[in-house]
């Protein structure tokens, strides 16, 4: 086996490997403790933290679809106070690289969240949730998205990257990326869930309490690869994190080849709580088998002309 | 890294066999490490559909029996109902089939410290976890009585075994095909009074749990109820299994059945408000003046 250097750069911050958990799919991180070592992952992205506590949407909150799930949890969580008091300190104490996802309902809320997270010790990066399906406007409109990123960037210390997480179903994901980068984003996370709906076979009524929800899982993987590919093609210097339907080490590699510097695992954690750790090992094997020795060398490699080796 | 010796394990399980039990199937799995950690009321979360499955969510089942040692190593047994494609797939598995097992998960039934009198109430196949519980209670010197209810005879589970497990056994069916006609709520008040029950343990559909909790409260007994609800992950990460439960501080919170439960104090669950986020819940939006959904 060829030795592989899995380390990667997340907008200037070095991660030991490119595999993170996805926002909202690993709760506070602590729930995964029996099944993996959070410090051995590239990073742990928290659920999107809101200013006030949120009870979330009424159930049912999740239904199974072909190779995916449709969900609408409504960002249930303890709010920034509870998060900073217990959840973040746990991640820091476990030496996990904590990427804090934030979701505000106004510019003022985003600014306050950024300030409080930015002032807390142990934060590796901030991820700005611009794409939750319930909040259609912000993530799809380049102007709104850039205003949010602007206020967040202002309040987060320089050394901590701000990543903008975008909705995948937009007129042009490249245009939104360009706008948020101009507003100060150090990278983009592609992508959020896709709006979808299901009807219950017994009640013949909408299956989710929130009626529509976000589609995720392997069903959306090809969509994520396409988003990453387009952005890396147009803006090769922008740091991209790929997320959507990563199930195996090869799925992770695919996103790297398309241009992602790191990947996130979401829905597969519901299926298999140890999957992020397994995917790190599988990615290493995928690279080693192909005599590829560094993750840094494969980022965007699929864009190179055929026949060009290194 | 240190891992709690009592926590759940993730192992590849192997099917030892699937047997029919009335309208249900009884699945036995060899799953190392699960039985040693088992306490009544905990559950396992199983993958369905095999390695190439397009069905990604776990199916969760309360543990019926757990044997740490046996000819094949540690085994766990669960009872499957039909109707869900994932459970149906499990019921068709042959010996030797492999699947991923997580368990034991969730909070178990709280056991009394004193040798008190207990009434165990089960609905349909959800009575399964009560047999292991009865055993532990008897080991502590508790008197155990049982009430099993179902729509009809084939949907009862464990009626014969109950005769060994409990001093008194009452069976009710809604169609009267066996036992008394009606639901368990009709027989509970009298049984609790007659036996001077101190603790009611219940496992079954929400209606039955609500009835058991109310009967316990009216009689002045504690109640421990194991809720049956869809649990997409079983490990606390998806936030989809929530229900409104009143905390020690009197505040209602949406809590996860898989992690804070599945066993709750019966007087803490807001049975009438299941499926909703009741107004006043911690973090709920103020009621919308228009009556429309609030953001
Ligand atoms: C139940 C659930 C909750 C989620 N919560 C959040 C969230 O709080 N913030 C966020 O930015 N994305 C959230 N997401 C989106 C995921 O982070 C991810 O972008 C998406 O699910 C696609 O990745 P996957 O296919 O690997 O799940 C959530 C997804 C699911 C399924
Ligand atoms: S089943 Fe996923 S959080 Fe409870």
Coordinates of C-alpha atoms and ligand atoms in Angstrom, one line a residue:
Chain A
X1 CA 0.0 0.0 0.0
X2 CA 1.3 3.4 -0.9
X3 CA 1.3 5.8 2.1
X4 CA -1.2 8.6 1.7
X5 CA -1.1 12.1 3.2
X6 CA -4.8 12.7 3.9
X7 CA -4.3 16.3 5.2
X8 CA -6.0 19.1 3.5
X9 CA -6.4 22.8 3.7
X10 CA -9.8 24.3 4.6
X11 CA -9.4 27.9 3.5
X12 CA -5.9 28.0 5.1
X13 CA -6.6 25.8 8.1
X14 CA -5.0 22.4 8.0
X15 CA -7.2 19.4 8.7
X16 CA -5.7 15.9 9.2
X17 CA -8.2 14.5 6.7
X18 CA -10.9 15.9 4.5
X19 CA -13.9 14.0 6.1
X20 CA -16.3 16.0 8.3
X21 CA -19.8 15.4 9.6
X22 CA -22.5 17.6 7.9
X23 CA -24.6 20.2 9.8
X24 CA -27.6 18.8 11.6
X25 CA -26.6 15.2 11.0
X26 CA -24.4 14.6 14.1
X27 CA -26.5 16.4 16.7
X28 CA -24.0 17.9 19.2
X29 CA -21.3 15.4 18.2
X30 CA -21.5 13.7 21.5
X31 CA -24.1 11.2 20.3
X32 CA -21.5 9.6 18.0
X33 CA -19.0 8.9 20.9
X34 CA -19.9 5.3 21.3
X35 CA -19.3 4.7 17.6
X36 CA -16.2 6.8 16.6
X37 CA -13.5 9.1 17.8
X38 CA -14.7 12.7 16.9
X39 CA -11.1 13.9 17.1
X40 CA -10.1 11.5 14.3
X41 CA -12.4 13.2 11.8
X42 CA -11.4 16.2 9.7
X43 CA -14.0 18.1 11.6
X44 CA -17.4 18.0 13.2
X45 CA -19.9 20.5 11.9
X46 CA -22.5 21.3 14.5
X47 CA -26.2 21.5 13.9
X48 CA -27.2 25.1 12.8
X49 CA -27.2 27.1 16.0
X50 CA -29.9 29.7 16.3
X51 CA -30.0 32.7 18.6
X52 CA -33.0 31.5 20.6
X53 CA -33.9 27.9 21.6
X54 CA -36.1 26.3 18.9
X55 CA -38.6 23.5 19.5
X56 CA -38.6 22.6 15.8
X57 CA -41.4 21.4 13.5
X58 CA -44.1 19.1 14.6
X59 CA -43.6 15.4 13.7
X60 CA -43.5 13.5 11.4
X61 CA -40.1 15.0 10.6
X62 CA -38.5 12.4 8.4
X63 CA -39.6 9.9 5.7
X64 CA -37.5 7.5 3.8
X65 CA -37.4 8.0 0.0
X66 CA -35.5 6.0 -2.6
X67 CA -31.8 6.2 -1.6
X68 CA -32.5 9.2 0.6
X69 CA -34.6 10.8 3.2
X70 CA -36.9 13.8 3.2
X71 CA -36.7 15.8 6.4
X72 CA -37.9 18.9 8.0
X73 CA -36.7 19.2 11.6
X74 CA -37.1 23.0 11.8
X75 CA -33.6 23.5 13.4
X76 CA -34.5 22.2 16.8
X77 CA -31.8 23.2 19.3
X78 CA -30.9 24.9 22.5
X79 CA -30.0 28.3 21.0
X80 CA -26.6 29.9 21.1
X81 CA -26.6 30.2 25.0
X82 CA -27.1 26.5 25.5
X83 CA -24.7 25.6 22.6
X84 CA -21.9 27.7 24.0
X85 CA -22.5 26.5 27.6
X86 CA -22.4 22.7 26.9
X87 CA -22.1 21.5 23.3
X88 CA -19.1 23.5 22.1
X89 CA -17.0 22.9 25.2
X90 CA -17.5 19.2 24.9
X91 CA -16.3 19.2 21.3
X92 CA -13.3 21.3 22.3
X93 CA -12.5 19.1 25.2
X94 CA -12.5 16.1 22.9
X95 CA -10.1 17.8 20.6
X96 CA -12.5 17.7 17.7
X97 CA -12.2 20.5 15.1
X98 CA -15.5 22.2 15.7
X99 CA -17.1 23.9 12.7
X100 CA -20.0 25.9 14.0
X101 CA -23.0 26.3 11.7
X102 CA -25.1 29.3 12.4
X103 CA -28.6 30.2 11.2
X104 CA -30.2 33.6 11.8
X105 CA -33.6 35.0 10.9
X106 CA -32.2 38.5 10.2
X107 CA -28.9 40.2 9.5
X108 CA -28.9 41.4 13.2
X109 CA -29.3 37.8 14.4
X110 CA -26.5 36.6 12.1
X111 CA -24.3 39.3 13.4
X112 CA -24.9 38.5 17.0
X113 CA -24.4 34.8 16.3
X114 CA -21.1 35.5 14.5
X115 CA -19.9 37.7 17.4
X116 CA -20.7 35.1 20.1
X117 CA -19.3 32.2 18.2
X118 CA -16.2 34.2 17.1
X119 CA -15.4 35.1 20.7
X120 CA -15.5 31.5 21.9
X121 CA -12.4 29.5 22.2
X122 CA -11.8 26.4 20.1
X123 CA -13.8 27.2 16.9
X124 CA -12.1 25.9 13.8
X125 CA -14.4 27.5 11.3
X126 CA -17.9 29.1 11.0
X127 CA -20.4 27.8 8.5
X128 CA -23.2 30.1 7.5
X129 CA -26.4 28.2 6.8
X130 CA -27.9 30.0 3.8
X131 CA -29.8 27.2 2.3
X132 CA -32.3 25.6 4.6
X133 CA -35.4 25.0 2.5
X134 CA -37.7 26.8 4.8
X135 CA -35.8 30.0 4.3
X136 CA -36.1 30.1 0.5
X137 CA -34.9 33.7 -0.1
X138 CA -31.5 34.1 1.5
X139 CA -29.5 31.3 0.0
X140 CA -30.9 31.7 -3.5
X141 CA -30.4 35.4 -4.0
X142 CA -26.8 36.4 -4.4
X143 CA -27.5 39.8 -3.0
X144 CA -29.2 38.6 0.2
X145 CA -26.6 35.9 0.6
X146 CA -23.7 38.4 0.3
X147 CA -25.3 40.7 2.9
X148 CA -25.4 37.9 5.4
X149 CA -21.8 36.8 4.7
X150 CA -20.7 40.4 5.0
X151 CA -22.0 40.9 8.6
X152 CA -20.7 37.5 9.7
X153 CA -17.2 38.0 8.3
X154 CA -17.0 41.3 10.1
X155 CA -17.5 39.7 13.5
X156 CA -15.5 36.5 13.2
X157 CA -11.7 36.8 13.9
X158 CA -9.5 36.7 10.8
X159 CA -7.9 33.3 11.4
X160 CA -11.2 31.5 11.5
X161 CA -12.6 30.8 8.0
X162 CA -16.2 31.7 7.2
X163 CA -17.8 29.2 4.9
X164 CA -21.1 29.9 3.2
X165 CA -23.4 26.9 2.8
X166 CA -25.5 27.3 -0.3
X167 CA -28.7 25.9 -1.7
X168 CA -28.2 23.6 -4.7
X169 CA -31.3 24.6 -6.6
X170 CA -30.6 28.1 -7.8
X171 CA -30.3 29.8 -11.1
X172 CA -26.5 29.7 -10.9
X173 CA -24.5 28.3 -8.0
X174 CA -21.5 30.0 -9.5
X175 CA -23.1 33.4 -9.3
X176 CA -24.0 32.9 -5.7
X177 CA -20.5 31.7 -4.9
X178 CA -19.0 34.7 -6.6
X179 CA -21.2 37.0 -4.6
X180 CA -20.5 35.5 -1.2
X181 CA -16.7 35.3 -1.8
X182 CA -16.8 39.0 -2.8
X183 CA -18.6 39.6 0.5
X184 CA -15.8 37.9 2.4
X185 CA -16.5 34.2 2.5
X186 CA -13.4 32.1 2.7
X187 CA -15.1 29.2 1.0
X188 CA -18.4 27.6 0.1
X189 CA -20.1 24.4 1.2
X190 CA -22.1 22.7 -1.6
X191 CA -24.7 21.9 -1.0
X192 CA -27.7 22.0 1.2
X193 CA -30.7 19.7 0.8
X194 CA -33.1 19.9 -2.2
X195 CA -36.7 20.9 -1.6
X196 CA -39.0 17.8 -1.9
X197 CA -42.2 16.3 -0.8
X198 CA -43.8 12.9 -0.1
X199 CA -47.3 11.7 0.5
X200 CA -48.1 9.1 3.1
X201 CA -49.5 5.8 1.8
X202 CA -51.9 5.4 4.7
X203 CA -53.3 8.9 5.3
X204 CA -52.9 10.0 1.6
X205 CA -51.8 13.3 3.1
X206 CA -48.4 15.1 3.1
X207 CA -46.0 12.8 4.9
X208 CA -44.1 15.5 6.8
X209 CA -45.5 17.7 9.5
X210 CA -44.0 20.7 7.7
X211 CA -45.5 19.5 4.4
X212 CA -42.4 20.0 2.3
X213 CA -38.9 19.1 3.4
X214 CA -35.3 18.7 2.2
X215 CA -34.1 15.7 0.2
X216 CA -30.7 14.3 1.1
X217 CA -28.7 11.2 0.9
X218 CA -27.2 9.2 -2.0
X219 CA -30.2 10.4 -4.1
X220 CA -28.6 13.9 -4.3
X221 CA -24.9 12.9 -4.6
X222 CA -24.7 13.5 -8.4
X223 CA -26.2 16.9 -7.8
X224 CA -23.5 17.8 -5.3
X225 CA -20.7 16.6 -7.6
X226 CA -22.2 18.8 -10.3
X227 CA -22.3 21.9 -8.0
X228 CA -18.7 21.4 -6.9
X229 CA -17.6 20.8 -10.5
X230 CA -19.2 24.0 -11.8
X231 CA -17.8 26.2 -9.0
X232 CA -14.3 24.8 -9.2
X233 CA -14.3 25.2 -13.0
X234 CA -15.4 28.8 -12.8
X235 CA -13.5 29.8 -9.6
X236 CA -10.6 27.4 -9.2
X237 CA -9.1 29.4 -6.3
X238 CA -12.2 29.3 -4.1
X239 CA -12.2 26.7 -1.3
X240 CA -15.1 24.3 -1.8
X241 CA -16.5 21.7 0.6
X242 CA -18.6 19.0 -1.0
X243 CA -21.6 17.6 0.7
X244 CA -24.4 15.4 -0.5
X245 CA -25.0 11.6 -0.4
X246 CA -21.5 10.6 0.6
X247 CA -21.8 6.9 1.4
X248 CA -18.4 5.5 0.6
X249 CA -14.7 6.5 0.3
X250 CA -15.1 6.7 -3.5
X251 CA -18.1 9.1 -3.1
X252 CA -15.8 11.3 -1.1
X253 CA -13.0 11.0 -3.7
X254 CA -15.4 11.9 -6.4
X255 CA -16.2 15.3 -4.7
X256 CA -12.4 15.9 -4.2
X257 CA -11.8 15.2 -7.9
X258 CA -14.6 17.6 -8.9
X259 CA -12.8 20.3 -6.9
X260 CA -13.7 20.0 -3.2
X261 CA -11.0 20.4 -0.6
X262 CA -13.1 18.6 2.0
X263 CA -16.3 16.6 2.2
X264 CA -19.1 16.2 4.7
X265 CA -21.1 13.2 5.6
X266 CA -24.8 13.7 6.6
X267 CA -27.6 11.3 6.0
X268 CA -25.3 8.3 6.0
X269 CA -24.7 8.9 9.7
X270 CA -28.4 8.0 10.4
X271 CA -27.8 4.8 8.6
X272 CA -24.4 4.1 10.1
X273 CA -23.1 6.2 13.0
X274 CA -19.5 5.1 12.4
X275 CA -19.6 5.9 8.6
X276 CA -17.5 9.1 8.8
X277 CA -14.6 7.1 10.3
X278 CA -15.1 4.3 7.8
X279 CA -15.1 6.8 4.9
X280 CA -11.8 8.2 6.0
X281 CA -10.3 4.7 5.9
X282 CA -12.0 3.9 2.5
X283 CA -10.8 7.2 1.0
X284 CA -7.2 6.3 2.1
X285 CA -7.5 2.9 0.4
X286 CA -9.0 4.5 -2.8
X287 CA -6.1 6.8 -3.1
X288 CA -3.5 4.3 -2.2
X289 CA -4.7 1.8 -4.8
X290 CA -4.3 4.4 -7.4
X291 CA -0.8 5.4 -6.2
X292 CA -2.1 8.8 -5.3
X293 CA -0.1 10.0 -2.3
X294 CA -1.7 13.3 -1.3
X295 CA -5.2 14.5 -1.0
X296 CA -3.9 17.9 -2.0
X297 CA -3.0 16.5 -5.4
X298 CA -6.5 15.1 -6.2
X299 CA -8.5 18.2 -5.5
X300 CA -9.9 19.3 -8.8
X301 CA -8.0 16.6 -10.7
X302 CA -10.9 15.6 -12.8
X303 CA -10.7 19.0 -14.5
X304 CA -7.3 18.3 -15.9
X305 CA -7.1 17.3 -19.6
X306 CA -7.0 13.6 -20.3
X307 CA -3.5 12.2 -20.4
X308 CA -2.0 14.9 -18.1
X309 CA -0.6 13.1 -15.2
X310 CA 0.5 15.4 -12.4
Chain B
X1 CA -10.2 7.1 23.6
X2 CA -12.2 5.6 26.4
X3 CA -15.6 4.2 25.7
X4 CA -18.3 3.6 28.3
X5 CA -18.5 -0.2 29.0
X6 CA -22.3 0.2 29.4
X7 CA -22.9 2.1 26.1
X8 CA -24.2 0.6 22.9
X9 CA -22.1 -1.4 20.5
X10 CA -22.1 -1.6 16.7
X11 CA -21.6 -5.1 15.5
X12 CA -22.4 -7.3 12.4
X13 CA -25.2 -9.5 13.5
X14 CA -26.0 -12.9 12.1
X15 CA -29.5 -14.3 11.8
X16 CA -30.0 -17.5 13.8
X17 CA -33.6 -17.9 12.7
X18 CA -37.0 -16.4 12.1
X19 CA -40.1 -18.0 13.5
X20 CA -43.7 -17.1 13.1
X21 CA -45.6 -16.1 16.2
X22 CA -49.2 -15.4 15.5
X23 CA -49.4 -12.4 13.2
X24 CA -45.8 -11.6 14.0
X25 CA -42.3 -12.9 13.4
X26 CA -39.7 -13.6 16.1
X27 CA -36.1 -12.9 14.9
X28 CA -33.1 -14.2 16.7
X29 CA -29.7 -12.6 16.0
X30 CA -26.2 -13.5 17.1
X31 CA -24.8 -10.1 18.1
X32 CA -21.7 -10.0 20.3
X33 CA -21.8 -7.6 23.2
X34 CA -25.4 -6.5 23.0
X35 CA -26.8 -9.0 25.5
X36 CA -24.2 -8.2 28.1
X37 CA -25.3 -4.6 28.1
X38 CA -29.0 -5.3 27.8
X39 CA -31.5 -3.9 30.3
X40 CA -35.3 -4.3 29.8
X41 CA -36.7 -1.5 27.8
X42 CA -33.7 -0.9 25.6
X43 CA -33.8 -1.6 21.9
X44 CA -31.7 -2.5 18.8
X45 CA -31.5 -0.6 15.5
X46 CA -31.1 -2.8 12.5
X47 CA -30.2 -2.0 8.9
X48 CA -32.6 -3.4 6.3
X49 CA -32.3 -4.4 2.6
X50 CA -28.6 -5.6 2.6
X51 CA -25.5 -3.8 1.5
X52 CA -27.0 -2.4 -1.8
X53 CA -30.2 -1.3 -0.1
X54 CA -31.8 2.0 -1.1
X55 CA -33.6 1.9 2.3
X56 CA -31.3 3.9 4.5
X57 CA -33.1 4.3 7.8
X58 CA -32.7 1.9 10.6
X59 CA -35.6 -0.1 11.9
X60 CA -35.8 -0.2 15.7
X61 CA -37.1 -3.0 17.9
X62 CA -37.4 -3.3 21.7
X63 CA -35.3 -6.3 22.8
X64 CA -37.5 -9.3 23.7
X65 CA -34.8 -11.5 25.1
X66 CA -31.0 -11.3 25.4
X67 CA -28.7 -14.2 26.2
X68 CA -25.1 -13.3 26.8
X69 CA -23.9 -16.8 26.3
X70 CA -25.2 -19.7 24.3
X71 CA -24.0 -22.2 21.7
X72 CA -23.6 -19.4 19.2
X73 CA -22.4 -16.6 21.4
X74 CA -24.5 -13.7 22.6
X75 CA -28.0 -13.5 21.1
X76 CA -30.8 -11.0 21.0
X77 CA -34.4 -11.6 20.0
X78 CA -36.9 -9.1 18.7
X79 CA -40.5 -9.3 17.5
X80 CA -41.4 -8.0 14.0
X81 CA -44.8 -6.8 12.9
X82 CA -45.8 -6.8 9.2
X83 CA -46.7 -3.7 7.3
X84 CA -43.3 -1.9 7.0
X85 CA -41.2 -3.0 4.0
X86 CA -38.1 -3.0 6.2
X87 CA -39.6 -5.3 8.8
X88 CA -41.0 -7.5 6.1
X89 CA -37.6 -7.9 4.6
X90 CA -36.2 -8.8 8.0
X91 CA -38.9 -11.4 8.5
X92 CA -37.9 -13.2 5.2
X93 CA -34.2 -13.5 6.2
X94 CA -32.7 -17.0 6.4
X95 CA -30.2 -18.3 8.9
X96 CA -26.7 -16.9 8.3
X97 CA -27.9 -13.6 6.9
X98 CA -25.8 -10.7 8.1
X99 CA -26.9 -7.2 9.1
X100 CA -25.6 -4.2 11.1
X101 CA -26.8 -4.1 14.6
X102 CA -26.7 -1.2 17.0
X103 CA -27.6 -1.7 20.6
X104 CA -28.7 -1.8 23.3
X105 CA -29.9 1.8 22.8
X106 CA -32.1 4.0 24.9
X107 CA -33.1 4.3 28.5
X108 CA -34.4 1.2 30.2
X109 CA -37.3 0.8 32.5
X110 CA -36.4 2.1 36.0
X111 CA -36.5 -0.7 38.5
X112 CA -37.8 -0.3 42.0
X113 CA -35.3 -0.7 44.9
X114 CA -37.9 -2.3 47.1
X115 CA -39.8 -5.5 46.5
X116 CA -43.0 -3.8 45.4
X117 CA -46.1 -4.9 43.5
X118 CA -45.9 -4.2 39.7
X119 CA -48.5 -4.5 36.9
X120 CA -47.1 -4.8 33.4
X121 CA -49.4 -3.8 30.5
X122 CA -48.6 -4.7 26.9
X123 CA -50.4 -4.0 23.6
X124 CA -49.9 -6.4 20.7
X125 CA -46.3 -7.3 19.9
X126 CA -45.1 -4.3 22.0
X127 CA -45.5 -6.6 25.0
X128 CA -42.2 -8.2 24.0
X129 CA -39.9 -6.2 26.3
X130 CA -42.1 -6.8 29.3
X131 CA -41.0 -10.5 29.7
X132 CA -37.4 -9.6 30.4
X133 CA -38.6 -6.9 32.7
X134 CA -40.9 -9.4 34.6
X135 CA -37.9 -11.6 35.2
X136 CA -35.8 -8.8 36.6
X137 CA -38.6 -7.7 38.8
X138 CA -39.2 -11.2 40.2
X139 CA -35.5 -11.5 40.9
X140 CA -35.9 -8.4 43.1
X141 CA -38.8 -10.0 45.0
X142 CA -41.5 -7.9 43.3
X143 CA -44.9 -9.4 42.7
X144 CA -45.7 -9.2 39.0
X145 CA -49.2 -9.0 37.4
X146 CA -49.8 -8.7 33.6
X147 CA -52.4 -7.4 31.3
X148 CA -52.0 -8.1 27.6
X149 CA -54.3 -6.5 25.0
X150 CA -54.7 -6.7 21.3
X151 CA -57.3 -6.2 18.5
X152 CA -57.7 -9.9 18.1
X153 CA -56.2 -13.2 19.2
X154 CA -53.5 -13.5 16.5
X155 CA -52.2 -10.1 17.4
X156 CA -51.5 -11.0 21.0
X157 CA -48.0 -11.7 21.9
X158 CA -46.7 -13.8 24.7
X159 CA -50.0 -14.8 26.3
X160 CA -48.7 -18.3 27.2
X161 CA -45.4 -17.0 28.5
X162 CA -47.2 -14.5 30.6
X163 CA -48.6 -17.4 32.7
X164 CA -45.1 -18.2 33.8
X165 CA -44.0 -14.6 34.2
X166 CA -46.8 -13.2 36.3
X167 CA -49.1 -14.1 39.2
X168 CA -52.2 -12.7 37.6
X169 CA -52.7 -12.6 33.8
X170 CA -55.6 -10.7 32.1
X171 CA -56.0 -10.9 28.4
X172 CA -58.3 -8.5 26.5
X173 CA -59.2 -8.4 22.8
X174 CA -61.2 -5.8 21.1
X175 CA -63.2 -8.5 19.1
X176 CA -63.5 -10.8 22.1
X177 CA -61.8 -13.6 20.2
X178 CA -59.9 -14.5 23.4
X179 CA -60.0 -13.2 27.0
X180 CA -62.2 -10.3 27.9
X181 CA -63.8 -8.2 25.1
X182 CA -62.6 -4.6 25.2
X183 CA -59.4 -2.7 25.9
X184 CA -56.9 -2.9 28.7
X185 CA -58.2 0.4 30.1
X186 CA -61.4 -1.3 31.2
X187 CA -59.7 -3.8 33.4
X188 CA -56.8 -1.8 34.8
X189 CA -58.5 0.3 37.6
X190 CA -59.9 -2.8 39.2
X191 CA -56.7 -4.8 38.9
X192 CA -54.5 -2.0 40.3
X193 CA -56.8 -1.7 43.3
X194 CA -57.1 -5.4 43.8
X195 CA -53.4 -6.1 43.7
X196 CA -52.4 -2.8 45.4
X197 CA -50.0 -2.1 42.6
X198 CA -47.2 0.3 43.3
X199 CA -45.7 0.6 39.8
X200 CA -47.3 0.2 36.3
X201 CA -45.0 -0.6 33.4
X202 CA -46.5 -0.3 29.9
X203 CA -45.4 -0.9 26.4
X204 CA -47.7 -0.5 23.4
X205 CA -49.5 2.0 21.2
X206 CA -49.9 5.5 22.5
X207 CA -53.6 5.0 23.4
X208 CA -52.7 2.1 25.6
X209 CA -49.8 4.0 27.3
X210 CA -52.0 7.0 27.9
X211 CA -54.7 4.8 29.5
X212 CA -52.1 3.0 31.6
X213 CA -50.6 6.2 32.8
X214 CA -54.0 7.6 33.7
X215 CA -55.0 4.5 35.6
X216 CA -51.7 4.5 37.5
X217 CA -52.2 8.1 38.4
X218 CA -55.8 7.6 39.5
X219 CA -54.7 4.8 41.7
X220 CA -51.6 6.6 43.1
X221 CA -49.0 4.4 41.4
X222 CA -45.9 5.3 39.5
X223 CA -45.9 4.6 35.8
X224 CA -43.1 3.8 33.3
X225 CA -44.2 3.8 29.7
X226 CA -42.1 2.7 26.7
X227 CA -43.2 4.7 23.6
X228 CA -43.5 3.2 20.2
X229 CA -42.5 5.7 17.5
X230 CA -40.6 5.9 14.2
X231 CA -36.9 6.1 15.0
X232 CA -35.0 6.8 11.8
X233 CA -31.5 6.5 13.4
X234 CA -32.0 5.3 16.9
X235 CA -28.8 7.0 18.1
X236 CA -30.0 10.6 18.8
X237 CA -28.6 12.3 15.7
X238 CA -31.6 12.8 13.4
X239 CA -34.0 14.7 15.8
X240 CA -37.0 13.0 14.1
X241 CA -38.4 10.9 17.0
X242 CA -39.4 13.8 19.3
X243 CA -42.4 14.0 21.5
X244 CA -43.5 16.6 24.1
X245 CA -42.4 15.7 27.6
X246 CA -42.7 17.7 30.8
X247 CA -39.4 18.0 32.7
X248 CA -38.7 18.2 36.4
X249 CA -38.9 22.0 36.1
X250 CA -42.4 21.8 34.8
X251 CA -41.3 22.9 31.3
X252 CA -42.4 21.0 28.2
X253 CA -39.6 20.1 25.8
X254 CA -39.5 18.2 22.5
X255 CA -37.3 15.3 23.5
X256 CA -36.0 12.3 21.5
X257 CA -37.7 9.0 22.1
X258 CA -34.5 7.1 21.2
X259 CA -32.1 8.9 23.6
X260 CA -34.1 10.4 26.4
X261 CA -36.6 7.5 26.1
X262 CA -38.0 5.2 24.9
X263 CA -39.1 4.7 28.5
X264 CA -40.6 7.8 30.1
X265 CA -42.5 8.4 33.3
X266 CA -46.1 8.1 32.2
X267 CA -47.2 11.3 34.0
X268 CA -44.6 13.3 32.1
X269 CA -45.6 12.6 28.5
X270 CA -48.2 15.0 27.0
X271 CA -50.2 12.2 25.5
X272 CA -53.0 14.4 24.2
X273 CA -50.5 16.6 22.3
X274 CA -48.4 13.9 20.6
X275 CA -47.7 14.8 17.0
X276 CA -47.7 18.5 17.8
X277 CA -45.4 21.1 19.4
X278 CA -47.7 22.3 22.1
X279 CA -47.7 26.1 22.6
X280 CA -45.5 26.9 25.6
X281 CA -43.0 24.2 24.7
X282 CA -39.4 25.4 25.3
X283 CA -38.3 27.1 22.1
X284 CA -41.8 27.0 20.4
X285 CA -42.8 30.2 18.6
X286 CA -45.6 32.2 20.2
X287 CA -49.0 31.2 18.8
X288 CA -49.6 32.9 15.5
X289 CA -52.4 35.4 15.7
X290 CA -53.6 34.5 12.1
X291 CA -53.8 30.8 13.0
X292 CA -51.3 30.1 10.2
X293 CA -48.0 28.3 10.9
X294 CA -45.5 30.6 12.6
X295 CA -42.0 30.8 11.5
Ligands
LIG1 C1 -32.2 15.8 9.4 C2 -31.3 16.8 8.7 C3 -31.0 17.9 9.4 C4 -30.1 18.9 8.8 N1 -29.9 20.0 9.5 C5 -29.1 21.0 8.9 C6 -28.7 22.1 9.6 O1 -29.1 22.3 10.8 N2 -27.9 23.1 9.0 C7 -27.5 22.9 7.7 O2 -26.8 23.7 7.1 N3 -27.8 21.7 7.0 C8 -28.6 20.8 7.6 N4 -28.8 19.6 6.9 C9 -28.3 19.4 5.5 C10 -27.0 18.6 5.6 O3 -26.0 19.2 6.3 C11 -26.5 18.3 4.2 O4 -26.2 19.5 3.5 C12 -27.5 17.5 3.3 O5 -28.2 16.6 4.0 C13 -26.8 16.8 2.2 O6 -25.8 15.9 2.6 P1 -26.1 14.3 2.9 O7 -26.8 13.8 1.6 O8 -24.8 13.7 3.2 O9 -27.1 14.3 4.0 C14 -29.6 18.7 7.5 C15 -30.0 17.5 6.8 C16 -30.8 16.5 7.4 C17 -31.1 15.3 6.6
LIG2 S1 -34.3 8.3 16.0 FE1 -32.9 9.7 15.3 S2 -32.9 11.1 16.9 FE2 -34.1 9.6 17.7

